[in-house]
Amino acid sequence: MAISPAAARPEPASFRDPANRVFHVGNEVLRGLDAQAAEHWRALRATAFFPALVAAGKVCATEDAPPALVPASAADPWAAVLRHERIPFVSHPYEWSFTMLRDAALLHLEILRAALADGFTTKDGSAYNLQWRGAEAVFIDIGSFEPVRDGEPWAGYRQFCQTVLYPLLLTAHLGVDFQSWLRARVDGIEADQLRPLFAGARRLRPGVLTHVHLHGAMQQRNAAASTTDVRAQLRAAGYSRELLLATVRGIEKLVRKLDRRPAGSHWSDYQRTCGYSAQDRAAKERFVSAALTAGARPRLVLDLGANDGRYARLAAGHADYVVAVEQDPAVVDELYRALRAEGHRRILPLVLDLADPSPGGGWRGVERAGFAERASADAVLALAVVHHLAIGRNVPLPEVIDWLAGLTAPGGAVVVEFVHPEDPMARRLLANKPEGLFPDYRRDTFERLLAARGRITDRLELPSGTRTLYRAVMGG
């Protein structure tokens, strides 16, 4: 069936490069190319490196599509249109763990090396050029490839530093989680922001002197010079493709050595310390499995407060894709490393504070969609989460229920656990709050609120007697 170009929705994050633009048409992801970009595409698909990377799953699958599928750019129609594979769930670098960002960086550099050896380069170096199929990184910005010009440096180097290398240095060398830094600025961390943090002996830590201090100084020195002037100076100095390749290999060697294995946190040992009995755990797993198989197979499941991924793995056996959300970057990193070792492609672990989720950001606040705008799930798991939000973060119960409903597609199911006020974990949280602050935190109130937003189809009180599980079809 033919699709009208009027049905095409421009991707809000794809506007900075006028040579190509991404559109959504139904469930398809399409990219319009101008005449020069179309010429680059034809040369790219004829190379040896590009089809090999696509076949290996390192670059998103791409094919030609009818140009009439997307609207024209200004007065001119697109010279070519590409169809890309659809990524199951779009995430942002400030939602990734340290090892996820490092692995994404290494893939980007591997692709750049392969491209340079075959006469191509990438004109961008942004972390946003990569996405995930579960625990497998994939490069998605096909429009970034262009023929390399001898004597010119990598155009994406500054972007790579700001959105990839500097966040990694911040965490590896200083033990500072990078997520909030990246979330604050869509363009990443500036060299001038890091230089004061790497003064004195810290200047000598791997990668800092060259990529922070010297790079920052060169940016200041060449602030008044045009890009054309800088390129001309490099060509005159004998800058070659071989030197560029050596530079890329050097960055790759640096990134590969960067690491941070954080010490254990409360959440990293939660499954052992949370107080579930073996009977509780077995009953809970049976209930979750039954809840996920009670209707049509879920396309997308959100596991909120996923911790070590126990229930995300269970959900992956009954769904097409699972997004496992956890607040602690250390816990997400451990989960990612485990999923990567297993070769898991259907669970995506993300760093996200449920009480402060990723908002919309970038140009006009929509260039990077907020978590709620991306998360229309067929099933939402909220296991041992409600009490942390309602008591630990002072979010009223009606707000918690509305939030769960908002993350769920119409007719989708919420599988939620209510921890009774007399439960040891709830008592521990309440002990740190003024007496009488939460008079409505009761099981009957919770059930009434849940029934007002959906139809409760199943409930189970765990053997311990202080926790109850519910399955509710939202909007029903």
Short mmCIF file of C-alpha atoms in Angstrom, two decimals:
data_model
loop_
_atom_site.label_atom_id
_atom_site.label_comp_id
_atom_site.label_asym_id
_atom_site.label_seq_id
_atom_site.Cartn_x
_atom_site.Cartn_y
_atom_site.Cartn_z
CA MET A 1 0.00 0.00 0.00
CA ALA A 2 1.40 3.40 -0.99
CA ILE A 3 2.12 5.88 1.80
CA SER A 4 1.63 9.58 1.19
CA PRO A 5 4.62 11.84 1.90
CA ALA A 6 2.20 13.90 3.97
CA ALA A 7 2.30 11.07 6.53
CA ALA A 8 6.05 11.53 7.02
CA ARG A 9 7.09 12.95 10.40
CA PRO A 10 10.51 14.64 10.52
CA GLU A 11 12.74 13.28 13.28
CA PRO A 12 13.25 16.22 15.71
CA ALA A 13 16.89 15.21 16.31
CA SER A 14 17.75 15.26 12.59
CA PHE A 15 18.01 18.82 11.37
CA ARG A 16 21.59 19.96 11.88
CA ASP A 17 22.91 18.52 8.60
CA PRO A 18 20.99 20.05 5.65
CA ALA A 19 22.37 17.35 3.33
CA ASN A 20 20.14 14.68 4.84
CA ARG A 21 17.10 14.40 7.09
CA VAL A 22 15.45 11.48 8.86
CA PHE A 23 11.69 10.91 8.69
CA HIS A 24 9.25 8.45 10.26
CA VAL A 25 6.55 7.05 7.99
CA GLY A 26 4.39 4.61 9.90
CA ASN A 27 6.87 2.19 11.43
CA GLU A 28 9.53 2.90 8.81
CA VAL A 29 12.63 5.04 9.33
CA LEU A 30 13.60 6.90 6.14
CA ARG A 31 16.40 9.33 5.30
CA GLY A 32 16.26 11.91 2.53
CA LEU A 33 19.56 12.79 0.81
CA ASP A 34 20.43 15.83 -1.29
CA ALA A 35 22.39 15.42 -4.55
CA GLN A 36 25.84 15.40 -2.97
CA ALA A 37 24.81 13.13 -0.09
CA ALA A 38 23.21 10.75 -2.62
CA GLU A 39 26.48 10.65 -4.54
CA HIS A 40 28.35 9.85 -1.32
CA TRP A 41 25.83 7.09 -0.55
CA ARG A 42 26.33 5.43 -3.94
CA ALA A 43 30.10 5.49 -3.40
CA LEU A 44 29.70 4.23 0.18
CA ARG A 45 27.61 1.18 -0.71
CA ALA A 46 30.20 0.24 -3.34
CA THR A 47 33.02 0.06 -0.79
CA ALA A 48 34.23 -3.13 0.86
CA PHE A 49 34.11 -1.88 4.46
CA PHE A 50 30.50 -0.64 4.60
CA PRO A 51 28.64 -3.82 3.56
CA ALA A 52 30.94 -5.81 5.87
CA LEU A 53 30.05 -3.60 8.85
CA VAL A 54 26.33 -3.85 8.05
CA ALA A 55 26.59 -7.65 7.76
CA ALA A 56 28.34 -7.77 11.14
CA GLY A 57 25.55 -5.74 12.72
CA LYS A 58 27.87 -2.87 13.61
CA VAL A 59 26.10 -0.40 11.28
CA CYS A 60 22.32 -0.29 10.95
CA ALA A 61 20.87 -2.12 7.95
CA THR A 62 20.17 0.35 5.14
CA GLU A 63 18.70 0.10 1.64
CA ASP A 64 17.39 2.35 -1.10
CA ALA A 65 13.73 3.38 -0.94
CA PRO A 66 11.40 5.27 -3.33
CA PRO A 67 12.19 9.04 -3.13
CA ALA A 68 8.48 9.89 -3.20
CA LEU A 69 8.04 8.46 0.32
CA VAL A 70 9.24 11.63 2.04
CA PRO A 71 8.40 15.30 1.39
CA ALA A 72 10.78 17.50 -0.54
CA SER A 73 13.40 19.62 1.16
CA ALA A 74 12.46 23.28 0.55
CA ALA A 75 11.72 23.53 -3.19
CA ASP A 76 13.81 20.56 -4.28
CA PRO A 77 12.92 16.87 -3.94
CA TRP A 78 15.42 14.58 -2.27
CA ALA A 79 17.89 13.04 -4.73
CA ALA A 80 17.64 9.70 -2.91
CA VAL A 81 15.84 8.15 0.03
CA LEU A 82 17.16 5.40 2.31
CA ARG A 83 15.28 2.96 4.51
CA HIS A 84 16.95 2.06 7.82
CA GLU A 85 16.28 -0.74 10.26
CA ARG A 86 14.22 0.43 13.21
CA ILE A 87 16.00 0.50 16.58
CA PRO A 88 13.75 -1.12 19.24
CA PHE A 89 14.12 1.72 21.77
CA VAL A 90 15.99 5.00 21.33
CA SER A 91 18.17 5.97 24.30
CA HIS A 92 20.51 8.86 25.01
CA PRO A 93 24.19 8.72 26.12
CA TYR A 94 23.34 10.24 29.51
CA GLU A 95 21.22 7.12 30.13
CA TRP A 96 24.16 4.77 29.51
CA SER A 97 26.60 3.33 32.00
CA PHE A 98 30.35 3.88 31.81
CA THR A 99 31.08 0.63 29.98
CA MET A 100 28.21 1.23 27.57
CA LEU A 101 29.64 4.62 26.60
CA ARG A 102 33.15 3.15 26.32
CA ASP A 103 31.93 0.30 24.09
CA ALA A 104 30.00 2.76 21.92
CA ALA A 105 33.18 4.85 21.62
CA LEU A 106 35.25 1.83 20.59
CA LEU A 107 32.70 0.88 17.94
CA HIS A 108 32.72 4.41 16.55
CA LEU A 109 36.52 4.39 16.35
CA GLU A 110 36.58 0.92 14.78
CA ILE A 111 34.15 2.10 12.10
CA LEU A 112 36.20 5.24 11.50
CA ARG A 113 39.40 3.19 11.07
CA ALA A 114 37.68 0.89 8.58
CA ALA A 115 36.28 3.87 6.69
CA LEU A 116 39.64 5.67 6.48
CA ALA A 117 41.31 2.58 5.08
CA ASP A 118 38.72 2.55 2.29
CA GLY A 119 38.75 6.27 1.47
CA PHE A 120 35.91 7.44 3.72
CA THR A 121 35.55 9.26 7.04
CA THR A 122 32.77 10.35 9.39
CA LYS A 123 32.05 14.06 9.55
CA ASP A 124 30.48 13.68 13.01
CA GLY A 125 31.87 12.22 16.21
CA SER A 126 28.81 12.43 18.42
CA ALA A 127 27.81 9.73 20.90
CA TYR A 128 24.26 10.25 19.62
CA ASN A 129 25.32 8.55 16.36
CA LEU A 130 25.07 5.22 18.17
CA GLN A 131 22.18 3.22 19.57
CA TRP A 132 21.65 -0.26 21.01
CA ARG A 133 20.14 -3.60 20.17
CA GLY A 134 20.07 -4.86 23.73
CA ALA A 135 23.71 -5.02 24.84
CA GLU A 136 25.03 -4.58 21.29
CA ALA A 137 25.98 -1.10 20.07
CA VAL A 138 25.10 -0.08 16.51
CA PHE A 139 26.11 2.96 14.44
CA ILE A 140 23.05 4.67 12.95
CA ASP A 141 24.17 7.91 11.28
CA ILE A 142 24.66 6.78 7.67
CA GLY A 143 24.58 10.42 6.58
CA SER A 144 27.80 11.00 8.52
CA PHE A 145 29.94 9.07 6.02
CA GLU A 146 31.73 11.09 3.35
CA PRO A 147 34.88 10.66 1.22
CA VAL A 148 38.05 11.56 3.09
CA ARG A 149 40.12 14.51 1.89
CA ASP A 150 43.86 14.10 2.27
CA GLY A 151 45.53 16.58 4.56
CA GLU A 152 42.43 17.21 6.66
CA PRO A 153 41.89 16.14 10.30
CA TRP A 154 38.89 14.20 11.55
CA ALA A 155 36.01 16.70 11.51
CA GLY A 156 34.25 14.85 14.31
CA TYR A 157 37.13 14.99 16.79
CA ARG A 158 35.77 17.87 18.90
CA GLN A 159 32.30 16.27 19.07
CA PHE A 160 33.88 12.95 20.07
CA CYS A 161 35.82 14.61 22.86
CA GLN A 162 32.82 16.50 24.21
CA THR A 163 30.21 13.71 24.07
CA VAL A 164 32.39 10.62 24.52
CA LEU A 165 36.00 11.06 25.62
CA TYR A 166 35.56 13.78 28.24
CA PRO A 167 32.70 11.95 30.00
CA LEU A 168 34.85 8.81 30.09
CA LEU A 169 37.84 10.71 31.48
CA LEU A 170 35.64 12.33 34.12
CA THR A 171 34.46 8.98 35.43
CA ALA A 172 37.63 6.92 34.91
CA HIS A 173 40.05 9.42 36.43
CA LEU A 174 37.94 11.31 38.97
CA GLY A 175 35.23 8.79 39.87
CA VAL A 176 32.52 11.31 38.92
CA ASP A 177 29.46 9.89 37.16
CA PHE A 178 29.15 11.62 33.80
CA GLN A 179 25.39 11.21 33.25
CA SER A 180 24.25 14.50 34.78
CA TRP A 181 27.00 16.40 32.92
CA LEU A 182 25.88 15.06 29.54
CA ARG A 183 22.21 15.56 30.33
CA ALA A 184 22.85 19.24 31.10
CA ARG A 185 24.25 20.06 27.65
CA VAL A 186 23.24 18.35 24.42
CA ASP A 187 26.59 19.31 22.86
CA GLY A 188 28.56 17.66 25.65
CA ILE A 189 31.32 18.78 28.00
CA GLU A 190 33.63 21.62 26.91
CA ALA A 191 37.39 21.36 27.40
CA ASP A 192 37.31 24.55 29.49
CA GLN A 193 34.94 22.85 31.92
CA LEU A 194 37.36 19.99 32.53
CA ARG A 195 40.69 21.82 32.56
CA PRO A 196 40.30 23.19 36.14
CA LEU A 197 39.43 19.68 37.36
CA PHE A 198 42.61 18.25 35.86
CA ALA A 199 45.16 20.69 37.25
CA GLY A 200 48.50 19.84 38.83
CA ALA A 201 49.47 16.18 38.80
CA ARG A 202 46.10 15.24 37.35
CA ARG A 203 47.27 16.74 34.05
CA LEU A 204 49.50 13.67 33.64
CA ARG A 205 46.70 11.11 33.76
CA PRO A 206 46.25 9.21 30.49
CA GLY A 207 44.69 11.30 27.75
CA VAL A 208 44.32 14.49 29.78
CA LEU A 209 47.29 16.55 28.61
CA THR A 210 46.72 15.87 24.90
CA HIS A 211 42.94 15.79 24.61
CA VAL A 212 41.93 18.24 27.35
CA HIS A 213 44.69 20.81 27.90
CA LEU A 214 46.38 20.91 24.48
CA HIS A 215 43.11 20.55 22.61
CA GLY A 216 41.54 23.32 24.68
CA ALA A 217 44.54 25.58 24.13
CA MET A 218 44.41 24.96 20.36
CA GLN A 219 40.71 25.80 20.30
CA GLN A 220 41.46 29.12 21.97
CA ARG A 221 44.40 29.82 19.67
CA ASN A 222 42.38 29.11 16.53
CA ALA A 223 39.15 30.73 17.73
CA ALA A 224 39.54 33.57 15.22
CA ALA A 225 40.70 31.35 12.35
CA SER A 226 38.28 29.78 9.91
CA THR A 227 38.03 26.02 9.49
CA THR A 228 39.40 26.47 5.98
CA ASP A 229 42.48 28.28 7.32
CA VAL A 230 43.15 25.56 9.90
CA ARG A 231 42.86 22.82 7.28
CA ALA A 232 45.21 24.71 4.96
CA GLN A 233 47.76 25.04 7.76
CA LEU A 234 47.60 21.30 8.47
CA ARG A 235 48.04 20.39 4.80
CA ALA A 236 51.00 22.74 4.57
CA ALA A 237 52.53 21.04 7.61
CA GLY A 238 52.28 17.65 5.90
CA TYR A 239 49.27 16.25 7.75
CA SER A 240 48.36 13.01 5.97
CA ARG A 241 45.82 10.21 6.09
CA GLU A 242 48.45 8.02 7.71
CA LEU A 243 48.82 10.54 10.53
CA LEU A 244 45.04 10.67 10.88
CA LEU A 245 44.88 6.88 11.14
CA ALA A 246 47.65 6.93 13.75
CA THR A 247 45.71 9.54 15.73
CA VAL A 248 42.55 7.41 15.65
CA ARG A 249 44.50 4.33 16.76
CA GLY A 250 45.96 6.36 19.63
CA ILE A 251 42.52 7.48 20.81
CA GLU A 252 41.26 3.91 20.51
CA LYS A 253 44.16 2.62 22.62
CA LEU A 254 43.43 5.28 25.25
CA VAL A 255 39.69 4.55 25.39
CA ARG A 256 40.27 0.81 25.63
CA LYS A 257 42.42 1.31 28.75
CA LEU A 258 39.96 3.60 30.52
CA ASP A 259 38.01 1.75 33.17
CA ARG A 260 36.16 2.19 36.39
CA ARG A 261 34.97 -0.73 38.45
CA PRO A 262 33.00 1.04 41.19
CA ALA A 263 32.79 -0.26 44.72
CA GLY A 264 29.61 -2.05 45.73
CA SER A 265 26.58 0.04 46.64
CA HIS A 266 23.38 -0.66 48.55
CA TRP A 267 21.58 -1.40 45.30
CA SER A 268 24.26 -3.69 43.90
CA ASP A 269 23.53 -6.13 46.72
CA TYR A 270 19.79 -5.51 46.86
CA GLN A 271 18.61 -8.99 45.90
CA ARG A 272 20.42 -10.43 48.92
CA THR A 273 19.44 -7.70 51.39
CA CYS A 274 15.85 -6.86 50.34
CA GLY A 275 14.30 -9.45 52.65
CA TYR A 276 12.46 -11.71 50.20
CA SER A 277 12.08 -15.32 51.29
CA ALA A 278 12.59 -18.12 48.79
CA GLN A 279 8.82 -18.68 48.81
CA ASP A 280 8.17 -14.99 48.13
CA ARG A 281 10.64 -14.96 45.24
CA ALA A 282 9.21 -18.10 43.62
CA ALA A 283 5.62 -16.85 43.94
CA LYS A 284 6.60 -13.46 42.55
CA GLU A 285 8.29 -14.99 39.51
CA ARG A 286 5.26 -17.20 38.79
CA PHE A 287 2.94 -14.20 39.04
CA VAL A 288 5.07 -12.03 36.74
CA SER A 289 5.34 -14.80 34.13
CA ALA A 290 1.57 -15.37 34.21
CA ALA A 291 0.90 -11.63 33.99
CA LEU A 292 3.10 -11.22 30.91
CA THR A 293 1.49 -14.18 29.11
CA ALA A 294 -2.13 -13.36 29.98
CA GLY A 295 -2.66 -11.37 26.79
CA ALA A 296 -0.96 -10.79 23.46
CA ARG A 297 2.84 -11.05 23.41
CA PRO A 298 4.24 -7.66 24.53
CA ARG A 299 6.34 -5.82 21.98
CA LEU A 300 7.99 -3.63 24.63
CA VAL A 301 8.29 -4.19 28.38
CA LEU A 302 9.63 -1.60 30.82
CA ASP A 303 11.23 -2.99 33.97
CA LEU A 304 11.35 -0.06 36.39
CA GLY A 305 13.89 -0.49 39.15
CA ALA A 306 15.45 -3.48 37.40
CA ASN A 307 18.41 -3.89 39.74
CA ASP A 308 20.38 -6.98 38.65
CA GLY A 309 17.97 -7.75 35.80
CA ARG A 310 16.33 -10.81 37.36
CA TYR A 311 12.84 -9.88 36.17
CA ALA A 312 14.06 -8.24 32.96
CA ARG A 313 15.49 -11.62 31.96
CA LEU A 314 12.23 -13.29 32.89
CA ALA A 315 10.29 -10.73 30.83
CA ALA A 316 12.60 -11.22 27.84
CA GLY A 317 11.34 -14.79 27.62
CA HIS A 318 7.81 -13.50 26.98
CA ALA A 319 8.37 -10.22 25.08
CA ASP A 320 10.12 -8.86 22.00
CA TYR A 321 12.20 -6.26 23.87
CA VAL A 322 12.81 -5.15 27.46
CA VAL A 323 14.14 -1.81 28.71
CA ALA A 324 15.58 -2.33 32.21
CA VAL A 325 15.78 0.95 34.11
CA GLU A 326 17.85 1.44 37.26
CA GLN A 327 19.04 4.57 39.07
CA ASP A 328 22.50 3.42 40.20
CA PRO A 329 25.09 3.68 37.38
CA ALA A 330 27.20 0.98 39.06
CA VAL A 331 24.32 -1.49 39.05
CA VAL A 332 23.49 -0.74 35.42
CA ASP A 333 27.13 -1.20 34.49
CA GLU A 334 27.27 -4.63 36.13
CA LEU A 335 24.03 -5.64 34.41
CA TYR A 336 25.31 -4.41 31.05
CA ARG A 337 28.58 -6.32 31.41
CA ALA A 338 26.65 -9.50 32.21
CA LEU A 339 24.24 -9.04 29.30
CA ARG A 340 27.13 -8.29 26.94
CA ALA A 341 28.92 -11.46 28.02
CA GLU A 342 25.72 -13.40 27.31
CA GLY A 343 25.34 -11.76 23.89
CA HIS A 344 21.88 -10.54 24.92
CA ARG A 345 20.16 -8.44 22.26
CA ARG A 346 16.69 -8.07 23.77
CA ILE A 347 17.39 -6.33 27.10
CA LEU A 348 18.58 -2.70 27.13
CA PRO A 349 19.83 -1.51 30.57
CA LEU A 350 19.57 2.24 31.20
CA VAL A 351 20.56 4.63 34.00
CA LEU A 352 17.47 6.58 35.03
CA ASP A 353 16.20 8.14 38.25
CA LEU A 354 12.48 7.30 38.25
CA ALA A 355 11.71 10.40 40.31
CA ASP A 356 13.73 12.58 37.92
CA PRO A 357 13.61 10.89 34.50
CA SER A 358 15.26 12.26 31.39
CA PRO A 359 13.35 15.33 30.18
CA GLY A 360 13.15 16.61 26.63
CA GLY A 361 16.31 18.47 25.68
CA GLY A 362 18.23 20.21 22.94
CA TRP A 363 16.69 22.60 20.45
CA ARG A 364 13.17 23.64 21.55
CA GLY A 365 13.24 20.85 24.12
CA VAL A 366 12.37 18.16 21.57
CA GLU A 367 15.68 17.39 19.88
CA ARG A 368 16.20 14.66 22.48
CA ALA A 369 12.86 13.20 23.50
CA GLY A 370 12.16 12.73 27.19
CA PHE A 371 11.82 9.24 28.61
CA ALA A 372 8.03 9.46 28.96
CA GLU A 373 7.68 10.40 25.27
CA ARG A 374 9.68 7.32 24.23
CA ALA A 375 8.16 4.83 26.65
CA SER A 376 4.77 3.65 25.44
CA ALA A 377 5.06 0.06 26.67
CA ASP A 378 2.78 -2.92 26.25
CA ALA A 379 3.68 -3.99 29.78
CA VAL A 380 5.27 -2.15 32.70
CA LEU A 381 6.89 -3.96 35.62
CA ALA A 382 6.96 -1.83 38.78
CA LEU A 383 8.20 -4.36 41.32
CA ALA A 384 9.32 -3.01 44.71
CA VAL A 385 9.22 0.53 43.31
CA VAL A 386 6.07 2.21 44.63
CA HIS A 387 7.22 2.50 48.25
CA HIS A 388 10.55 4.03 47.21
CA LEU A 389 8.72 6.73 45.25
CA ALA A 390 5.81 7.30 47.63
CA ILE A 391 7.79 7.21 50.88
CA GLY A 392 11.43 7.60 49.90
CA ARG A 393 10.84 10.45 47.40
CA ASN A 394 7.54 11.87 48.76
CA VAL A 395 5.58 11.31 45.54
CA PRO A 396 1.83 11.05 46.33
CA LEU A 397 0.25 7.70 45.49
CA PRO A 398 -2.17 9.21 42.92
CA GLU A 399 0.83 10.68 41.09
CA VAL A 400 2.61 7.32 41.10
CA ILE A 401 -0.41 5.57 39.57
CA ASP A 402 -0.87 8.32 36.95
CA TRP A 403 2.81 8.02 36.06
CA LEU A 404 2.57 4.24 35.58
CA ALA A 405 -0.52 4.69 33.41
CA GLY A 406 1.29 7.31 31.32
CA LEU A 407 4.13 4.90 30.53
CA THR A 408 1.70 2.21 29.35
CA ALA A 409 0.17 1.98 25.88
CA PRO A 410 -3.66 1.89 25.76
CA GLY A 411 -4.74 -1.60 26.76
CA GLY A 412 -1.30 -2.41 28.10
CA ALA A 413 -0.72 -4.06 31.46
CA VAL A 414 0.96 -2.81 34.62
CA VAL A 415 2.41 -5.43 36.96
CA VAL A 416 2.95 -3.61 40.23
CA GLU A 417 3.97 -4.55 43.75
CA PHE A 418 2.57 -2.75 46.79
CA VAL A 419 4.73 -2.98 49.89
CA HIS A 420 2.48 -2.71 52.96
CA PRO A 421 3.32 -0.10 55.64
CA GLU A 422 4.17 -2.90 58.10
CA ASP A 423 6.77 -4.44 55.76
CA PRO A 424 10.34 -4.13 57.15
CA MET A 425 11.51 -2.13 54.11
CA ALA A 426 8.56 0.28 54.34
CA ARG A 427 9.11 0.67 58.10
CA ARG A 428 12.77 1.49 57.46
CA LEU A 429 11.79 4.23 54.99
CA LEU A 430 9.05 5.58 57.27
CA ALA A 431 11.49 5.74 60.20
CA ASN A 432 13.35 8.53 58.42
CA LYS A 433 10.19 10.60 57.83
CA PRO A 434 8.10 12.78 60.19
CA GLU A 435 5.35 10.78 61.89
CA GLY A 436 1.99 10.95 60.16
CA LEU A 437 3.38 12.28 56.87
CA PHE A 438 1.89 9.45 54.79
CA PRO A 439 -1.63 8.72 56.12
CA ASP A 440 -2.84 7.61 52.66
CA TYR A 441 -0.09 5.06 52.14
CA ARG A 442 -2.40 2.08 52.61
CA ARG A 443 -3.26 -0.98 50.60
CA ASP A 444 -6.96 -0.12 50.21
CA THR A 445 -6.10 3.37 48.95
CA PHE A 446 -3.61 1.94 46.48
CA GLU A 447 -6.15 -0.57 45.14
CA ARG A 448 -8.80 2.11 44.73
CA LEU A 449 -6.43 4.39 42.83
CA LEU A 450 -5.22 1.55 40.60
CA ALA A 451 -8.80 0.45 39.83
CA ALA A 452 -9.68 4.03 38.86
CA ARG A 453 -7.02 4.02 36.11
CA GLY A 454 -7.34 0.41 34.96
CA ARG A 455 -9.00 -2.94 35.44
CA ILE A 456 -7.35 -5.15 38.06
CA THR A 457 -7.30 -8.65 36.58
CA ASP A 458 -5.10 -10.50 39.09
CA ARG A 459 -3.70 -10.03 42.57
CA LEU A 460 -1.46 -12.12 44.81
CA GLU A 461 -0.39 -11.63 48.39
CA LEU A 462 3.12 -12.99 48.80
CA PRO A 463 3.67 -15.66 51.49
CA SER A 464 5.37 -13.13 53.78
CA GLY A 465 2.00 -11.34 54.06
CA THR A 466 3.42 -7.83 53.72
CA ARG A 467 3.54 -7.43 49.92
CA THR A 468 0.84 -7.73 47.27
CA LEU A 469 1.23 -8.04 43.49
CA TYR A 470 -1.32 -6.73 40.99
CA ARG A 471 -1.87 -6.97 37.28
CA ALA A 472 -4.00 -4.16 35.86
CA VAL A 473 -4.99 -3.47 32.25
CA MET A 474 -4.74 0.30 31.92
CA GLY A 475 -7.59 2.24 30.43
CA GLY A 476 -9.92 -0.72 30.95
#
